[in-house]
mmCIF file of the C-alpha atoms, coordinates in Angstrom:
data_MODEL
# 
_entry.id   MODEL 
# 
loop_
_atom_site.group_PDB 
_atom_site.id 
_atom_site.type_symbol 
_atom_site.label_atom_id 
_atom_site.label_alt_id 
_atom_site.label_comp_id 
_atom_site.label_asym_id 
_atom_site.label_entity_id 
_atom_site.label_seq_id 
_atom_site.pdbx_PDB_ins_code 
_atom_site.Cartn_x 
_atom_site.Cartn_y 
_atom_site.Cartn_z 
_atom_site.occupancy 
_atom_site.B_iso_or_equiv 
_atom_site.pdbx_formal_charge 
_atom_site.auth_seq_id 
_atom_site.auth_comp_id 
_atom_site.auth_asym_id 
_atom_site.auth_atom_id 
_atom_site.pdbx_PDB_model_num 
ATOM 1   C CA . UNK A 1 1   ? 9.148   12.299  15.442  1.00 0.00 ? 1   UNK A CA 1 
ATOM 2   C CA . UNK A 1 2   ? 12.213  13.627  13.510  1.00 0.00 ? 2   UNK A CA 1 
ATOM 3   C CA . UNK A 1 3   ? 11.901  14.572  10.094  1.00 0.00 ? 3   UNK A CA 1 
ATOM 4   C CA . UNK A 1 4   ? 8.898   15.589  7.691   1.00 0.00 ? 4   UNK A CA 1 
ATOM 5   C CA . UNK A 1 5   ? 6.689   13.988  5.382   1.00 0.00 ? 5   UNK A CA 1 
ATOM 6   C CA . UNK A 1 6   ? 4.291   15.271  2.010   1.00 0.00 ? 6   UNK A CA 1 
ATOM 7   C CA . UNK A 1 7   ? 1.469   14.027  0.888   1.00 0.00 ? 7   UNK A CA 1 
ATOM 8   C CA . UNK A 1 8   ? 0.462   14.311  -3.271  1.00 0.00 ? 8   UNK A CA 1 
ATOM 9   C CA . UNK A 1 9   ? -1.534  13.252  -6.074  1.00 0.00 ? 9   UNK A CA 1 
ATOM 10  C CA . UNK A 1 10  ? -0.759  12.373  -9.306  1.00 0.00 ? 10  UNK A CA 1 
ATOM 11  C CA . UNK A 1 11  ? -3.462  12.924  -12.198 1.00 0.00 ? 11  UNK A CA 1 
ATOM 12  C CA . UNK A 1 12  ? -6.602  12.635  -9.750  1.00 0.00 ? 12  UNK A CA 1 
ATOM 13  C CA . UNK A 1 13  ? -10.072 13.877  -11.246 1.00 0.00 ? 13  UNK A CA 1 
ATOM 14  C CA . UNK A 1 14  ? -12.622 13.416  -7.950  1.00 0.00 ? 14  UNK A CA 1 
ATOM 15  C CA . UNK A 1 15  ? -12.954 16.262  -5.569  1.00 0.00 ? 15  UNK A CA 1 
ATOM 16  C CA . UNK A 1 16  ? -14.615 13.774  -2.677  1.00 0.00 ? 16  UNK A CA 1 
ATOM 17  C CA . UNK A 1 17  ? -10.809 11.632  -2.944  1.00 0.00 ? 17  UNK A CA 1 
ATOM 18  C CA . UNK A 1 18  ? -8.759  14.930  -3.091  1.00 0.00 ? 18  UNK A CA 1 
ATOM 19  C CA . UNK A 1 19  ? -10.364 16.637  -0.153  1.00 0.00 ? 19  UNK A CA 1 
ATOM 20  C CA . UNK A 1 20  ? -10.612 12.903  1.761   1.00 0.00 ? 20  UNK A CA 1 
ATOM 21  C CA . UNK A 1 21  ? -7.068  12.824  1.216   1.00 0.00 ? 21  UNK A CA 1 
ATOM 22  C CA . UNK A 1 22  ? -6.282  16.322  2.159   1.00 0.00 ? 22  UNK A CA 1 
ATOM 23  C CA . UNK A 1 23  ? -8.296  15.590  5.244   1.00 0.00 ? 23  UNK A CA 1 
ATOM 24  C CA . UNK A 1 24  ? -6.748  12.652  5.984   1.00 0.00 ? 24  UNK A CA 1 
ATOM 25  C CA . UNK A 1 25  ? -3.117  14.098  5.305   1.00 0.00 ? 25  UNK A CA 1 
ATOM 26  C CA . UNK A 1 26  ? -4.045  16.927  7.602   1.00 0.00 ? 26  UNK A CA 1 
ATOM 27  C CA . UNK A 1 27  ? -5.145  15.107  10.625  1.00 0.00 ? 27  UNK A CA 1 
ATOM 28  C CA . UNK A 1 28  ? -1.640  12.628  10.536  1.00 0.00 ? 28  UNK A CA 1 
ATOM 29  C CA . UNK A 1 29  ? 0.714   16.173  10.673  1.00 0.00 ? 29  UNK A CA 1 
ATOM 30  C CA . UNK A 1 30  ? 1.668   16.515  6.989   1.00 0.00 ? 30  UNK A CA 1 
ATOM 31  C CA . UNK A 1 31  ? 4.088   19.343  6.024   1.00 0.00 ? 31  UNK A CA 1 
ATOM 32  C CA . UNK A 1 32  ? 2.784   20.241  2.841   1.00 0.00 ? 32  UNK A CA 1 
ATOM 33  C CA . UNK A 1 33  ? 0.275   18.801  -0.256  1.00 0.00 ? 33  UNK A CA 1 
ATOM 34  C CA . UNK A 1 34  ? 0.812   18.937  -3.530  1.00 0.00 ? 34  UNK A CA 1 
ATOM 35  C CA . UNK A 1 35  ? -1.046  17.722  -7.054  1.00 0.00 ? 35  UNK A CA 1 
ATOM 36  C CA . UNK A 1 36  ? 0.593   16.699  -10.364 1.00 0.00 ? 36  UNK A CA 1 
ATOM 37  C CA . UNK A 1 37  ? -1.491  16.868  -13.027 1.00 0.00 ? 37  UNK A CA 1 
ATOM 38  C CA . UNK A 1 38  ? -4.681  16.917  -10.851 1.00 0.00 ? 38  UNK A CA 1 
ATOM 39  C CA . UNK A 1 39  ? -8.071  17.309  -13.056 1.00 0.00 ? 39  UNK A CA 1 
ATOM 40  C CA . UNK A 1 40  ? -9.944  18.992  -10.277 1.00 0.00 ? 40  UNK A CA 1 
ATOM 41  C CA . UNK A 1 41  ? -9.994  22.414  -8.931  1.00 0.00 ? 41  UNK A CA 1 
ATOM 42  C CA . UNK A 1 42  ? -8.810  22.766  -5.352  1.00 0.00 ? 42  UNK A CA 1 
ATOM 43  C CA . UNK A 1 43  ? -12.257 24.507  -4.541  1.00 0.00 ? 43  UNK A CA 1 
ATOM 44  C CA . UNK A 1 44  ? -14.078 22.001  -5.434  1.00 0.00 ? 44  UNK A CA 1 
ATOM 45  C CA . UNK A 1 45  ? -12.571 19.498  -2.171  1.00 0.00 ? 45  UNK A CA 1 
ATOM 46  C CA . UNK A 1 46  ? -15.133 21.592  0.623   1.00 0.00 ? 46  UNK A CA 1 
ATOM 47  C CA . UNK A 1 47  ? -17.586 19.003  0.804   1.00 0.00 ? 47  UNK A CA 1 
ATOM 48  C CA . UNK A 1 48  ? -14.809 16.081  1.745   1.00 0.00 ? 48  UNK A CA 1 
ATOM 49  C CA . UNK A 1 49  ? -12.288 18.205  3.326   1.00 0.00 ? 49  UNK A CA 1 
ATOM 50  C CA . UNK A 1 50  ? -13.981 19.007  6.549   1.00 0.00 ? 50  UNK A CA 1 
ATOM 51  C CA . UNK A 1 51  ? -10.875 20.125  8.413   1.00 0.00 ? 51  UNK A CA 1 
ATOM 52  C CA . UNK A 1 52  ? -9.650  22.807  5.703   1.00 0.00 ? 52  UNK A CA 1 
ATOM 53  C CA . UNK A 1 53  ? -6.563  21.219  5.214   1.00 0.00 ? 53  UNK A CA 1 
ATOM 54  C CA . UNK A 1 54  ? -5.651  23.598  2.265   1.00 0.00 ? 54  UNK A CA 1 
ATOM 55  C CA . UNK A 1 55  ? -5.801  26.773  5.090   1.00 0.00 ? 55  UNK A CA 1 
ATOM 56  C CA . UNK A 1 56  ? -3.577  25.071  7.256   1.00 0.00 ? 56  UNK A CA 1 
ATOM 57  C CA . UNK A 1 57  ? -0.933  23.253  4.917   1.00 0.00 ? 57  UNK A CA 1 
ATOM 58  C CA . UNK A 1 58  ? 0.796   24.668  2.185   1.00 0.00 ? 58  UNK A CA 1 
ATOM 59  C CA . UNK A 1 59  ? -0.760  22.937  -1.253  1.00 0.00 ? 59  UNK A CA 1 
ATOM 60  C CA . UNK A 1 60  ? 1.484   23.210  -4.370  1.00 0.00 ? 60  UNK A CA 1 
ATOM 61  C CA . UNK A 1 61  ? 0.014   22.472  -7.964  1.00 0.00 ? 61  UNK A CA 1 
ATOM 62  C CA . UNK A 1 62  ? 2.574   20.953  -10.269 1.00 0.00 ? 62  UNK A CA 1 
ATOM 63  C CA . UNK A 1 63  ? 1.415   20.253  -14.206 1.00 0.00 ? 63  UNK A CA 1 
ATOM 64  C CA . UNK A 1 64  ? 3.439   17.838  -14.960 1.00 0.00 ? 64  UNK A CA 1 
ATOM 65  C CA . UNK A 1 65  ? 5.755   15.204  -12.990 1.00 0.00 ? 65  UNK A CA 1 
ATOM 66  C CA . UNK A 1 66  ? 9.050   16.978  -14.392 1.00 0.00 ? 66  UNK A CA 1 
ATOM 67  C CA . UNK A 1 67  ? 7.757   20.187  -12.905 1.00 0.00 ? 67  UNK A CA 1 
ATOM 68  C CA . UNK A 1 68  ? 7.469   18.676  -9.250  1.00 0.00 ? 68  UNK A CA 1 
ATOM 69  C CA . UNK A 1 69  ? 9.918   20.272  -6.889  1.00 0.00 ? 69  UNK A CA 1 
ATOM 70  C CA . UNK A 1 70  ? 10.943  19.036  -3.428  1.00 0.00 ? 70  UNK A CA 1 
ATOM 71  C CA . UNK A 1 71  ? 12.687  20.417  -0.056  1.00 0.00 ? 71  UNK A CA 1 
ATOM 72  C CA . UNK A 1 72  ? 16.582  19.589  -0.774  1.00 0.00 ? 72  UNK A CA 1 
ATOM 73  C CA . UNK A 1 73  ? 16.913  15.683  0.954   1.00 0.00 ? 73  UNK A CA 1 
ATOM 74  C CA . UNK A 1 74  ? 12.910  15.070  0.406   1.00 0.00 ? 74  UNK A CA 1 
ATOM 75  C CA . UNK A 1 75  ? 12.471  11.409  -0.796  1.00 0.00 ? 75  UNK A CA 1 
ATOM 76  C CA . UNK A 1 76  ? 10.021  10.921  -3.399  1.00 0.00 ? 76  UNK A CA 1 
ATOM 77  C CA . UNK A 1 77  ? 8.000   7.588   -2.548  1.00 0.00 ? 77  UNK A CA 1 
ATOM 78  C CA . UNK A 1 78  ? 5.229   6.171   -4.791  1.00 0.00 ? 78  UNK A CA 1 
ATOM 79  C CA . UNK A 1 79  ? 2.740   4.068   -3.442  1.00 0.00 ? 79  UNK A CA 1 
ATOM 80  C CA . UNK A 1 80  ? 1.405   1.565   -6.454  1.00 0.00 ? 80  UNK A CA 1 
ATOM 81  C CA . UNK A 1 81  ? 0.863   -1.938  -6.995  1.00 0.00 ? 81  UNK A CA 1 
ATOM 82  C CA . UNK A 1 82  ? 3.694   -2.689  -8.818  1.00 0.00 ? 82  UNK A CA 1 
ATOM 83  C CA . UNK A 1 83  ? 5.528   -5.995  -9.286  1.00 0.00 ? 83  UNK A CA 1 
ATOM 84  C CA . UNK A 1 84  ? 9.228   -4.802  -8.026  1.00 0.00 ? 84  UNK A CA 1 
ATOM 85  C CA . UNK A 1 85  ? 7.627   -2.549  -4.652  1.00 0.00 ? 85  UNK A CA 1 
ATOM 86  C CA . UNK A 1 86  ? 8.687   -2.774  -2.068  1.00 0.00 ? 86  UNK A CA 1 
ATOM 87  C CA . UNK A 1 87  ? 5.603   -3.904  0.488   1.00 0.00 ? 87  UNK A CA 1 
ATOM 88  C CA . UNK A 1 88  ? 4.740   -1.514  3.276   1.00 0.00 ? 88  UNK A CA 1 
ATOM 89  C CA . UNK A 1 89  ? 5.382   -3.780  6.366   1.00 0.00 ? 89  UNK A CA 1 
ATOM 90  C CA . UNK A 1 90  ? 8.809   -4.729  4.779   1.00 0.00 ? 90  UNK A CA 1 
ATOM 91  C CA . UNK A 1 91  ? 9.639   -0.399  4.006   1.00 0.00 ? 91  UNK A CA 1 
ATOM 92  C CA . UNK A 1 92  ? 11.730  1.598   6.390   1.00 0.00 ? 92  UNK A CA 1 
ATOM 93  C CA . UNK A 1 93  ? 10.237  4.939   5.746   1.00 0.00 ? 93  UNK A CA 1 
ATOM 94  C CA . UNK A 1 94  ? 12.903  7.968   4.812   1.00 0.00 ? 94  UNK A CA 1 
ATOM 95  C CA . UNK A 1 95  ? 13.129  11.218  7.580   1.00 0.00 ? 95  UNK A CA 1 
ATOM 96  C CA . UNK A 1 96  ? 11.958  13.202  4.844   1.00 0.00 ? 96  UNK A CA 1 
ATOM 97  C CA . UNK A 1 97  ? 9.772   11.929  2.473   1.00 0.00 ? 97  UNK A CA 1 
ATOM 98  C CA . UNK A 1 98  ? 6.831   12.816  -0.179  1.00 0.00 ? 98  UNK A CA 1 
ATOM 99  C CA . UNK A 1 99  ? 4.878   10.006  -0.716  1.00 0.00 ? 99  UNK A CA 1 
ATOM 100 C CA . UNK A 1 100 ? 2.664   10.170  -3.936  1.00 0.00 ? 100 UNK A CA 1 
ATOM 101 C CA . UNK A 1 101 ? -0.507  8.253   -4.776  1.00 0.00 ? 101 UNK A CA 1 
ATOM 102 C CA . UNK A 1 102 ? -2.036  7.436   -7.635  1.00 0.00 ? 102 UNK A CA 1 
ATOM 103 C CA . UNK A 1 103 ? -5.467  8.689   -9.171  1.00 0.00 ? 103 UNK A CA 1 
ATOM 104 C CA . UNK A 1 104 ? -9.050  6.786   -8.771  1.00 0.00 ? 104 UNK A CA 1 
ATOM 105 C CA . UNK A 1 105 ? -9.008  4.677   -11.743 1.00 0.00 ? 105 UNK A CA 1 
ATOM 106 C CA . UNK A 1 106 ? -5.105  4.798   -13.101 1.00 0.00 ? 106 UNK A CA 1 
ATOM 107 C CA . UNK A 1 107 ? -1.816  4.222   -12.062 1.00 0.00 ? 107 UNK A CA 1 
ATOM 108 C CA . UNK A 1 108 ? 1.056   6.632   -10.888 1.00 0.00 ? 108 UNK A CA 1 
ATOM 109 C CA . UNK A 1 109 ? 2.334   7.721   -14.222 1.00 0.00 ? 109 UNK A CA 1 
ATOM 110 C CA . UNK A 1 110 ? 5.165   6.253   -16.041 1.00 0.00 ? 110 UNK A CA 1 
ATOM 111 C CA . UNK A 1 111 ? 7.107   9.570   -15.740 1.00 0.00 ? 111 UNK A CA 1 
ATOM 112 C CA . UNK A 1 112 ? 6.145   10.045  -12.089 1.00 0.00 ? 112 UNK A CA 1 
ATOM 113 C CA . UNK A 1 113 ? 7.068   6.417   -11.352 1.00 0.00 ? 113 UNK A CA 1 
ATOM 114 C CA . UNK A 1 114 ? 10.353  7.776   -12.934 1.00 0.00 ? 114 UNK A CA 1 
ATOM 115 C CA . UNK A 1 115 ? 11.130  10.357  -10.578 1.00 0.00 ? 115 UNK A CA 1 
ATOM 116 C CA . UNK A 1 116 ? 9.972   7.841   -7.643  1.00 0.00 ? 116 UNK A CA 1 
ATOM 117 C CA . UNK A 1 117 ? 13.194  6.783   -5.128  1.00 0.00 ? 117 UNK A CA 1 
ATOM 118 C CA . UNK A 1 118 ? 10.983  4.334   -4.075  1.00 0.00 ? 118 UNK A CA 1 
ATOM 119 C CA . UNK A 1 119 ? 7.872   2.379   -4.733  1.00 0.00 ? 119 UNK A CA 1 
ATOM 120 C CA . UNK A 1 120 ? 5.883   0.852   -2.194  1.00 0.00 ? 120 UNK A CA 1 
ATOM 121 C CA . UNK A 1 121 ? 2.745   -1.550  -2.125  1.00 0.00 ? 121 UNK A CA 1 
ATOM 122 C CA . UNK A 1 122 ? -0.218  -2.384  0.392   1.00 0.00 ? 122 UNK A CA 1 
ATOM 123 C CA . UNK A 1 123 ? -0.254  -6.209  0.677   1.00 0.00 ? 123 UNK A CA 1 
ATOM 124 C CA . UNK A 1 124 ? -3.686  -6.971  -0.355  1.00 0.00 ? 124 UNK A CA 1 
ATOM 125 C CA . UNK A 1 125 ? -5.807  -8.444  -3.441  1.00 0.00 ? 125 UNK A CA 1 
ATOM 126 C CA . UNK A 1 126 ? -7.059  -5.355  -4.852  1.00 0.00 ? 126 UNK A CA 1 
ATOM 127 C CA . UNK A 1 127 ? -6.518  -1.842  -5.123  1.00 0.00 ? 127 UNK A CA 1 
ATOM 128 C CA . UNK A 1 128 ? -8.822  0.814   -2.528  1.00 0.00 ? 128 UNK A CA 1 
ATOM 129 C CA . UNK A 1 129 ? -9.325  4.097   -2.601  1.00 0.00 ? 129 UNK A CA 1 
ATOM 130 C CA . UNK A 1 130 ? -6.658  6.370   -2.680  1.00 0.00 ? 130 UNK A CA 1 
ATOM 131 C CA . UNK A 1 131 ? -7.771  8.161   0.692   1.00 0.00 ? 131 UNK A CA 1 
ATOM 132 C CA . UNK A 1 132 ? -7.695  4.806   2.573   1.00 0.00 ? 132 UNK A CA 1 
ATOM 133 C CA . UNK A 1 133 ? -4.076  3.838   1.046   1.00 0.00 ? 133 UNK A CA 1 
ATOM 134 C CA . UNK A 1 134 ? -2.848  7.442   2.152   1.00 0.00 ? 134 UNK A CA 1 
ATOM 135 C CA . UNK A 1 135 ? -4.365  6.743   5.725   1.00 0.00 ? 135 UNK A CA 1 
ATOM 136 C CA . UNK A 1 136 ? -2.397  3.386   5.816   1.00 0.00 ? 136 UNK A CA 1 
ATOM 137 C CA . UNK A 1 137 ? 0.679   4.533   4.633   1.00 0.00 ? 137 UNK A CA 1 
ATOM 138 C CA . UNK A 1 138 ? 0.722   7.351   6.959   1.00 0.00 ? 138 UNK A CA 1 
ATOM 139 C CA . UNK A 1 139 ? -0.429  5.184   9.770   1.00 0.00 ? 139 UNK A CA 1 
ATOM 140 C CA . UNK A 1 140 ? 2.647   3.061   8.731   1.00 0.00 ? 140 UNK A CA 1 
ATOM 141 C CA . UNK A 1 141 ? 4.758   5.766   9.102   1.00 0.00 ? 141 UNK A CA 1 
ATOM 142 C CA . UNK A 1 142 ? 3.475   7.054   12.364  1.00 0.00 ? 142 UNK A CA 1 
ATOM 143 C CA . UNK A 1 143 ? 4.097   3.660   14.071  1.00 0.00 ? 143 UNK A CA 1 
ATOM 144 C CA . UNK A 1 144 ? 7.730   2.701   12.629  1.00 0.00 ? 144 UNK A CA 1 
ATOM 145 C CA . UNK A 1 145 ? 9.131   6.352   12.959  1.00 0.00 ? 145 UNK A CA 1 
ATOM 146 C CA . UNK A 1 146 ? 6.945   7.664   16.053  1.00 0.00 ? 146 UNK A CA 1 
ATOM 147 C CA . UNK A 1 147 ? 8.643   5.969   19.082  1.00 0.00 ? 147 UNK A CA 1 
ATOM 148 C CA . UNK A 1 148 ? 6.730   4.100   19.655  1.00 0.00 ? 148 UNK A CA 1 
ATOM 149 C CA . UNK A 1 149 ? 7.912   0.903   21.754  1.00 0.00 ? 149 UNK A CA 1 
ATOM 150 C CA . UNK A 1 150 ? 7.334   -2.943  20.637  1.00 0.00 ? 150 UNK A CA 1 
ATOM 151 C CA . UNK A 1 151 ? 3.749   -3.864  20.985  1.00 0.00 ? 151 UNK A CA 1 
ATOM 152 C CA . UNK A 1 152 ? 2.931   -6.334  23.965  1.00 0.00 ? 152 UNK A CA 1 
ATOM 153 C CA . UNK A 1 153 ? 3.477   -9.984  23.526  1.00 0.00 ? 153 UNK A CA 1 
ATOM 154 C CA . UNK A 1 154 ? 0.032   -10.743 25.058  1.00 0.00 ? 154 UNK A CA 1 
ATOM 155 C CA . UNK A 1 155 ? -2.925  -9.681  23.513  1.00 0.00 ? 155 UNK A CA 1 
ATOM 156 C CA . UNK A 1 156 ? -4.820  -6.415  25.255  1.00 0.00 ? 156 UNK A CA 1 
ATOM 157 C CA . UNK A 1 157 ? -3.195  -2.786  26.166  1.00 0.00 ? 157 UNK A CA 1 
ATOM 158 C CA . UNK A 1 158 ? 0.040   -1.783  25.882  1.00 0.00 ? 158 UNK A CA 1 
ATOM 159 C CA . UNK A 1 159 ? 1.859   -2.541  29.566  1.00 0.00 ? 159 UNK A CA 1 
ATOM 160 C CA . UNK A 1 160 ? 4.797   -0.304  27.442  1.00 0.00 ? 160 UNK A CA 1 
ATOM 161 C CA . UNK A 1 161 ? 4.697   3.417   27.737  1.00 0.00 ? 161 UNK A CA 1 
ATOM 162 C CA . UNK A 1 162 ? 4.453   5.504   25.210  1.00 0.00 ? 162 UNK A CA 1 
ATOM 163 C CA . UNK A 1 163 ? 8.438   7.904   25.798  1.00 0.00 ? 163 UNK A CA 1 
ATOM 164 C CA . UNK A 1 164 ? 8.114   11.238  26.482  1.00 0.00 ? 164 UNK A CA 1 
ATOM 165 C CA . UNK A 1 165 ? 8.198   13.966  23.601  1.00 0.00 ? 165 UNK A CA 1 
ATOM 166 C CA . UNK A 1 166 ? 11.765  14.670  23.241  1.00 0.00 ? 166 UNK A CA 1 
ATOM 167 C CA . UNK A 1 167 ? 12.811  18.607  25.214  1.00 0.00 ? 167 UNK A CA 1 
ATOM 168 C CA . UNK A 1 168 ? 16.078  20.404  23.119  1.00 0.00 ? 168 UNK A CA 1 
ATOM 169 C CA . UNK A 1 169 ? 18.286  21.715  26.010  1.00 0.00 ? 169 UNK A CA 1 
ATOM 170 C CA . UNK A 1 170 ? 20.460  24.433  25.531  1.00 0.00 ? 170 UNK A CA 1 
ATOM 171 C CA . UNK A 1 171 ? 22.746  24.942  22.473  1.00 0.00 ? 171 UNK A CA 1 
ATOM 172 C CA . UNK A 1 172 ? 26.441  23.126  23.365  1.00 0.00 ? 172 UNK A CA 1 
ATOM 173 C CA . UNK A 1 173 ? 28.940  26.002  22.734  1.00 0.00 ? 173 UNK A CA 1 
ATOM 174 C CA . UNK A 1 174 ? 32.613  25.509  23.164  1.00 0.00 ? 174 UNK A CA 1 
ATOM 175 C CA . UNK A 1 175 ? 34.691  28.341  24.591  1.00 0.00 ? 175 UNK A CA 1 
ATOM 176 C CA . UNK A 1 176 ? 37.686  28.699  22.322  1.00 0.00 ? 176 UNK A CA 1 
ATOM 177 C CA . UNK A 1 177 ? 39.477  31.493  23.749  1.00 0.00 ? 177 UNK A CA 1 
ATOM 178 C CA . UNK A 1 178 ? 42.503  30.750  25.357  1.00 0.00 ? 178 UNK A CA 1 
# 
């Protein structure tokens, strides 16, 4: 798969849902983490984050949304029930993207909705928890940008192969002497 992704938080204040996230942001092949406003200490995410995501990602603390910085190109993406998102099946996901989520009990906030390129939704009735939305939006991404092929017409195993991870050859160099 081309491109990156980032996973963040904005204004979350339990450890279990920042390490579950972590985790969970870990496992997919996130590039880095990062926390606006976050009302927990990263030490405090052991218990949940079994795979000690913040040892093997870079994690980036930001206090307020206006402080966030991003990789030149990065896409910021909130994911909130909003009534103008954009829902996930519906969402072609950017080659480089940060999506942010929202903390337990609260909304992304109005100034990092702001900064948001996009907002996208989970179509369902309520609103879960915020490791569970990050697992579906990352699973989203995985299938739409992963190459994977069209899923079989019948119901059962794929009959289509999963391609081959892509090999660079070597660089394409043009002799310009004459």
């Amino acid at each position: 798969m081309r491109g990156y992704f980032a996973v963040g938080v904005d204004g979350i204040s339990k450890a279990m849902n920042l390490g579950n996230l972590m985790r969970i942001s870990h496992a997919f092949g996130a590039s880095f983490f990062f926390s606006i406003d976050a009302q927990v200490k990263m030490a405090d995410v052991k218990l949940a984050d079994t795979s000690a995501a913040a040892g093997h990602l870079p994690c980036y603390k930001f206090d307020t949304a206006a402080d966030l910085r991003l990789p030149q190109g990065c896409r910021l993406v909130g994911v909130e029930i909003t009534e103008d998102a954009i829902e996930l099946p519906r969402f072609k996901h950017p080659t480089r993207a940060a999506y942010v989520f929202g903390a337990e009990r609260y909304s992304l906030s109005p100034s990092t909705l702001a900064r948001c390129e996009f907002v996208v939704k989970i179509p369902m009735k309520f609103s879960i928890n915020v490791g569970m939305a990050g697992a579906i939006v990352m699973y989203d991404r995985l299938i739409s940008l992963g190459g994977y092929p069209a899923r079989p017409i019948r119901p059962g195993g794929g009959a289509a192969e999963i391609p081959p991870q892509h090999t660079w050859g070597a660089p394409i160099v043009k002799d310009r002497r004459k």
